[in-house]
XYZ file of C-alpha atoms in Angstrom:
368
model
C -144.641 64.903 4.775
C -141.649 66.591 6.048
C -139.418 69.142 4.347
C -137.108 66.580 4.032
C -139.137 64.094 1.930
C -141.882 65.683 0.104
C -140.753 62.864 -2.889
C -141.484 59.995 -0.075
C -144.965 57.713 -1.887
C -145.387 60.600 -4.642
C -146.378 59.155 -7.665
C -145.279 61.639 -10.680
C -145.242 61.790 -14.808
C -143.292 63.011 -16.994
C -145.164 64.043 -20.013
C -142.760 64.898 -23.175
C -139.321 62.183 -22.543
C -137.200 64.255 -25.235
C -134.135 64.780 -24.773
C -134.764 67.162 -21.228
C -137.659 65.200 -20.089
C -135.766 61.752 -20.083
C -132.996 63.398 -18.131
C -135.542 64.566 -16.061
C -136.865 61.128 -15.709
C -134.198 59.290 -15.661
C -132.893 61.357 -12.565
C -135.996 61.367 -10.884
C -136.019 57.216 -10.908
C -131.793 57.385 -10.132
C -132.993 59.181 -6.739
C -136.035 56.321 -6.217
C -138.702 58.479 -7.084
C -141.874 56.441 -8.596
C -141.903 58.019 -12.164
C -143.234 57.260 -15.477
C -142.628 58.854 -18.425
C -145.058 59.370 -21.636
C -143.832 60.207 -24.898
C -145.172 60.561 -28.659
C -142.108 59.409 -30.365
C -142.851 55.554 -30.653
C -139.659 55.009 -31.766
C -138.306 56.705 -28.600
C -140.883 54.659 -26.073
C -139.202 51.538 -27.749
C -136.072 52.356 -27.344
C -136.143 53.383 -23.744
C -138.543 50.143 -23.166
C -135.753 47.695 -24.497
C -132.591 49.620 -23.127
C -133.981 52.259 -20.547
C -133.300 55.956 -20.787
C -129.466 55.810 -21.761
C -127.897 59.467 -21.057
C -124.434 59.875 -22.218
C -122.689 63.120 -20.392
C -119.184 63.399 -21.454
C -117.533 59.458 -21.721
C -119.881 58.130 -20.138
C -123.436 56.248 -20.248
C -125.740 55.800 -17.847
C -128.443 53.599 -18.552
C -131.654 53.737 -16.556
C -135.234 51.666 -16.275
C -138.599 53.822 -16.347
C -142.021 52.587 -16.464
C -142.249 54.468 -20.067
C -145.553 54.652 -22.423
C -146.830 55.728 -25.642
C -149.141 58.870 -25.731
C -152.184 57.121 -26.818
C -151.840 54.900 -23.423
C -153.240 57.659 -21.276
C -156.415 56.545 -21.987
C -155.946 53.225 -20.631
C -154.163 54.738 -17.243
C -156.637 54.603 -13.770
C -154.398 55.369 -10.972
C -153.544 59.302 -10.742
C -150.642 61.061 -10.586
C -149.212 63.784 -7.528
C -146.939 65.299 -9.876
C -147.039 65.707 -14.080
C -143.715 67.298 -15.130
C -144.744 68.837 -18.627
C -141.925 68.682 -20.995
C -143.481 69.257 -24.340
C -143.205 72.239 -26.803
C -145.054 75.129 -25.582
C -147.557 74.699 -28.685
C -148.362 71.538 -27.379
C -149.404 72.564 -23.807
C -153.243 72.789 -23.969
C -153.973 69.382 -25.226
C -151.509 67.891 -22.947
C -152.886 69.315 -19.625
C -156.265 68.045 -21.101
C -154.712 64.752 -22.149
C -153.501 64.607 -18.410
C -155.867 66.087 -16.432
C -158.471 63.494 -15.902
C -155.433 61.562 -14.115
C -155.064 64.565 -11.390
C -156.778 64.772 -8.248
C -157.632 67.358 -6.261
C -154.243 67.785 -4.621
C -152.346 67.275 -8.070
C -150.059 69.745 -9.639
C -148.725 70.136 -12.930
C -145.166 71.676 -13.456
C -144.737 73.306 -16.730
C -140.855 72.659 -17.286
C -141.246 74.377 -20.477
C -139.402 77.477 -22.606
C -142.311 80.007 -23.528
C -145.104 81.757 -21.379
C -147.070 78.711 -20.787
C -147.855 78.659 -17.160
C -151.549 80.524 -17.743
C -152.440 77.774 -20.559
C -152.144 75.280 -17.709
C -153.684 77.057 -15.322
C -156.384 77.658 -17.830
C -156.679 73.577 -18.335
C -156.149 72.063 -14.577
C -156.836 75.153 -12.393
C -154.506 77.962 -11.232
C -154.520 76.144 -7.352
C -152.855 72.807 -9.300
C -150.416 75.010 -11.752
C -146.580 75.796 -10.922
C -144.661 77.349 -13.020
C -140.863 76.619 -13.744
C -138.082 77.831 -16.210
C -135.366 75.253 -17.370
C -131.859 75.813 -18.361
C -130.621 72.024 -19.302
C -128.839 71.961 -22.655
C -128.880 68.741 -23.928
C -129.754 66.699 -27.486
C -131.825 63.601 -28.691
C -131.063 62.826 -32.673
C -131.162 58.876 -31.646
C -134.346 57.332 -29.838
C -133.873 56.453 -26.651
C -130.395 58.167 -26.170
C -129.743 62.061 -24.921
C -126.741 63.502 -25.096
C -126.152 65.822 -22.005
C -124.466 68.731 -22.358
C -124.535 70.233 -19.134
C -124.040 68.432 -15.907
C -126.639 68.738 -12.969
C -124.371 71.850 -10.753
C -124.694 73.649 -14.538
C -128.724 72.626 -14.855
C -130.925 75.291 -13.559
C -134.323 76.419 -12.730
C -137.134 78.586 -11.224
C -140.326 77.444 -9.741
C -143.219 79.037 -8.489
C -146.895 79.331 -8.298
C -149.152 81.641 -10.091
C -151.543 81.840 -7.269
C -151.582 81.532 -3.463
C -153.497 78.021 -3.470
C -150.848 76.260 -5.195
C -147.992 77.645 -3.122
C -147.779 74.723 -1.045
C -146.598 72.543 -3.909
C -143.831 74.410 -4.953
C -141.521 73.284 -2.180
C -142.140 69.916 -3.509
C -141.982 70.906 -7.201
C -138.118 72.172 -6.510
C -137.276 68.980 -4.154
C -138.527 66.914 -7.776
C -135.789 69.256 -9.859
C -133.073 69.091 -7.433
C -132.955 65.500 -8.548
C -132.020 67.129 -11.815
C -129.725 70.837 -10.996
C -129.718 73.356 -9.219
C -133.639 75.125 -8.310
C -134.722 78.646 -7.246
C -138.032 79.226 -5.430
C -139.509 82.324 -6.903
C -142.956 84.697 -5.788
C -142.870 85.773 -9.079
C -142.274 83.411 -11.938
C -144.103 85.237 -14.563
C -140.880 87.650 -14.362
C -138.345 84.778 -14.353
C -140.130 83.130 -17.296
C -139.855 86.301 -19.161
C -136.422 86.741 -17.936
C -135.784 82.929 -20.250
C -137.892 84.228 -22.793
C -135.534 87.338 -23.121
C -132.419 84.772 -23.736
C -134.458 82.475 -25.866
C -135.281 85.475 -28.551
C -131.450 86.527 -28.684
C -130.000 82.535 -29.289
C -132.562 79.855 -30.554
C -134.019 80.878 -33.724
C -130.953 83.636 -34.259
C -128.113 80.746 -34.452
C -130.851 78.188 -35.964
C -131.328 80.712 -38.416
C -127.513 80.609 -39.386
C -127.122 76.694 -39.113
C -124.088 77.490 -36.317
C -124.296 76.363 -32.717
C -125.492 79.177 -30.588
C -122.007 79.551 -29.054
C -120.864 80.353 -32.465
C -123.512 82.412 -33.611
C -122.753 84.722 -30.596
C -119.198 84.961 -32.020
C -119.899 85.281 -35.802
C -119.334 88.845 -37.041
C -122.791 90.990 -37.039
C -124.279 88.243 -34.846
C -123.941 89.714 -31.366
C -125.758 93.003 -32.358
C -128.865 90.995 -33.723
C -128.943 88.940 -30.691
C -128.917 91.754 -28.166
C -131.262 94.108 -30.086
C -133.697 90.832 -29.874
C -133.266 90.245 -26.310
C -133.399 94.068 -25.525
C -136.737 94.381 -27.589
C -138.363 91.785 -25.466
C -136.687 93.668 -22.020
C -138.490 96.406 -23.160
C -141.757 94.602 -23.489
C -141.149 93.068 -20.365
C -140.854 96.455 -18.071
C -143.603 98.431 -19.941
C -145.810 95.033 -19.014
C -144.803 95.553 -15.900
C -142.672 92.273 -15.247
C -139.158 92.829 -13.218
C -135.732 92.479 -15.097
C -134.503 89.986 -12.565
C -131.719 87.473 -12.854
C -131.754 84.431 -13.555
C -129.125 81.109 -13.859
C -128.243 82.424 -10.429
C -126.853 85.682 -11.333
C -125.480 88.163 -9.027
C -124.419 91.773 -9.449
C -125.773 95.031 -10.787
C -125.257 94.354 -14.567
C -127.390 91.221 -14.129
C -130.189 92.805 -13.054
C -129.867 96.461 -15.600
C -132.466 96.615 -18.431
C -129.443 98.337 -20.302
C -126.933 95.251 -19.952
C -129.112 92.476 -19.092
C -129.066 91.189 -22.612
C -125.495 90.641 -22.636
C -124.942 89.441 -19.238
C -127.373 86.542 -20.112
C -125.741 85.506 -23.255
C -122.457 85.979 -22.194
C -123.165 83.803 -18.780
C -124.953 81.045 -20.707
C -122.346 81.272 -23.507
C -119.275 80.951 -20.288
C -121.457 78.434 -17.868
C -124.093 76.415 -19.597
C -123.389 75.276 -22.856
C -120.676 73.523 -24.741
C -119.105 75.176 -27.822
C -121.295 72.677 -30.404
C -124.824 73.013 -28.569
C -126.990 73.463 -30.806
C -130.615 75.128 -29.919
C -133.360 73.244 -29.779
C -135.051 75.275 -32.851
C -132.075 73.661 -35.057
C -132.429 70.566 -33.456
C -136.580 70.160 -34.361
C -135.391 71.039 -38.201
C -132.778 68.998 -38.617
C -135.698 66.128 -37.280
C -138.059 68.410 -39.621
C -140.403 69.219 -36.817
C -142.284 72.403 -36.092
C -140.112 74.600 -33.589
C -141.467 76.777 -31.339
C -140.542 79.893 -33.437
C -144.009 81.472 -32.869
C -144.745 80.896 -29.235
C -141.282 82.927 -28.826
C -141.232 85.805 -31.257
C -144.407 86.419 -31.579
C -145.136 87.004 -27.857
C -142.555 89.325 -28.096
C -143.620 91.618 -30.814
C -147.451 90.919 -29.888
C -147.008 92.184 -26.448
C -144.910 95.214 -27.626
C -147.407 95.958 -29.979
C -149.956 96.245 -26.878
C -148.344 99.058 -25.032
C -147.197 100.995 -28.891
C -143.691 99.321 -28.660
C -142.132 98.187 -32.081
C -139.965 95.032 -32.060
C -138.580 94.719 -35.604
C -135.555 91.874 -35.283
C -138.147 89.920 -33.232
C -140.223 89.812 -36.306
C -137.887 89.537 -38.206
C -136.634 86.480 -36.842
C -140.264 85.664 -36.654
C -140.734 85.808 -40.411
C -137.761 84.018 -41.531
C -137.983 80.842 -38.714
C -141.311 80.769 -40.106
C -140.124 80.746 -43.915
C -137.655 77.905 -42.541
C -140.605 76.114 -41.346
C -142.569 76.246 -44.923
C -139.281 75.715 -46.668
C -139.137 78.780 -48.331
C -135.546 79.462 -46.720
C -132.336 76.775 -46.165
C -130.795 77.785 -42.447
C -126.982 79.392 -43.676
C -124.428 82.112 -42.725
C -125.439 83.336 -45.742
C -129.319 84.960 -44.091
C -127.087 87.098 -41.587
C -127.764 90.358 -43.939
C -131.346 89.604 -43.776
C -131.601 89.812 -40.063
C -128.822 92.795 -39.652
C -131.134 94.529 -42.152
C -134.157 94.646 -39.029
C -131.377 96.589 -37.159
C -133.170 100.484 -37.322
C -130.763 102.323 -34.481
C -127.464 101.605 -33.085
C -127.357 98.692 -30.593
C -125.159 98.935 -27.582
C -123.018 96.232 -27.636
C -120.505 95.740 -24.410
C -117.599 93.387 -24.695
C -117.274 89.861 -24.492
C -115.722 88.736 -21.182
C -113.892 86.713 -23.575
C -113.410 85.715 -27.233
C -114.015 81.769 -26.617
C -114.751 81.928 -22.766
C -113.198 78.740 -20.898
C -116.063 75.755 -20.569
C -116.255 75.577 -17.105
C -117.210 71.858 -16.344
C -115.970 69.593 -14.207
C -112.689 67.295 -15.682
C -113.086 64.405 -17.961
């Protein structure tokens, strides 16, 4: 295959058709790949069988046919895949790839399109020479089966791919032709970093504004917020460089301040808050409770204050955060305004906290 059609007779799955994985899809099959996706929502295979994957992005809606099956059809599946795109939580990742894997052959790869430091779970499953590794940045929501609502369009999608070892370096050029279909797609040689890098903004704005019942654009602006959020991300910076992983930017980035350990935090928040998301977004931790489904609290907090505690760090608003996502989870605690004191009170030293570029920052999308 040329560089100009690695897609050309590639035969790829996307595993987890939520709300990113059936734009993902659905893209993929508007550019004439040969996709199919799997998902464990019946509801939502139903849906998408009788109407297609309908994405509505501003006015409009695009409706669009996959090949689409239910989980439990895997078993029944013969002819292998090139690609599998995973898009399913993070805590889902091992049975998936083992779901999958008797569907790869040698020459497969697996993409984990994922938030959280999955990449070594697959790698563990299929084989480090089949895994790439990828961070996403699509904001988007599914409350209806079968329907997404996209809230970023593809210039203001993002991501990173790129291979844990040598042997599967050869399939990240096609892994990034796959998600160009979808946004915009760096090639990395070091992933791990850039996964931490999204881990570091996941920390300061998923469970934080979940936590509060507010969109994370709003959580970033309610008073006391902005302080929590950066001591979070700046815990997990620290984590990150004592691990040894680069501060490195991300979301295309450019400049000094995106790549300081002492303002990284808020150049993150403040470029998502700016660029990526619309002022109602609401993070995909609020989104699984207000579905009441498990969230992937754990596989982000706790990696943060777990890895901390290996090299004698302490990271007390990540467990914070930790312990009341989790007491949302058992329904010990209703997400309100009203559980800001409870994380300020995890605050132990004074938290540098540089200025907004702006107190509602302009949306900058294309026009209606």
């Amino acid at each position: 295959m040329s560089e100009k059609n690695h897609m050309d007779g590639l035969r790829v799955a996307v595993l987890g058709a939520g709300a990113n994985g059936s734009i993902i899809a659905s893209d993929l099959a508007e550019h004439g790949v040969d996709v199919v996706a799997i998902d464990q929502w019946p509801s939502n295979v139903e849906a998408i069988r009788e109407h297609g994957i309908r994405v509505q992005l501003d006015d409009t809606v695009r409706s669009t046919r996959v090949l689409t099956h239910h989980l439990c059809e895997i078993a029944e599946m013969r002819q292998p895949f090139d690609a599998v795109l995973l898009v399913m939580k993070a805590y889902d990742t091992r049975w998936a790839c083992e779901l999958i894997k008797p569907l790869l052959h040698e020459n497969s790869f697996v993409v984990g399109v994922q938030n959280g430091m999955t990449a070594d779970v697959i790698a563990d499953v299929v084989g480090s020479e089949r895994t790439v590794g990828a961070v996403i940045e699509v904001t988007s929501a599914m409350y209806t089966p079968g329907l997404v609502e996209r809230h970023s369009a593809p210039e203001r999608c993002w991501f990173a791919v790129g291979a844990l070892s040598p042997a599967a370096e050869r399939h990240v050029p096609v892994a990034a032709e796959l998600l160009r279909c979808v946004g915009v797609v760096e090639e990395t040689d070091d992933i791990q970093s850039a996964k931490w890098m999204k881990l570091v903004l996941n920390v300061a704005e998923l469970v934080t504004s979940a936590v509060l019942d507010l969109s994370i654009a709003d959580c970033a602006r309610y008073p006391g917020m902005r302080e929590v959020m950066l001591a979070a991300g700046n815990e997990a910076v620290a984590a990150a460089q004592a691990h040894g992983y680069s501060v490195r930017p991300i979301f295309g980035m450019e400049g000094d301040e995106a790549a300081s350990p002492e303002t990284y935090v808020a150049s993150i928040l403040d470029n998502l808050v700016e660029n990526y998301i619309q002022p109602d977004s609401r993070a995909t931790v609020l989104q699984d409770w207000m579905k009441h489904r498990r969230s992937e609290v754990v596989e982000l907090h706790a990696e943060v204050v777990e890895l901390a505690k290996r090299y004698g760090l302490d990271a007390p608003v990540n467990a914070r955060i930790l312990e009341l996502g989790v007491k949302v989870e058992r329904g010990e605690l209703v997400p309100s305004t009203a559980n800001v004191e409870m994380l300020r009170e995890a605050l132990r030293s004074p938290v540098l906290v540089p200025a907004r570029s702006a107190e509602r920052p302009a949306q900058r999308y294309l026009p209606r």
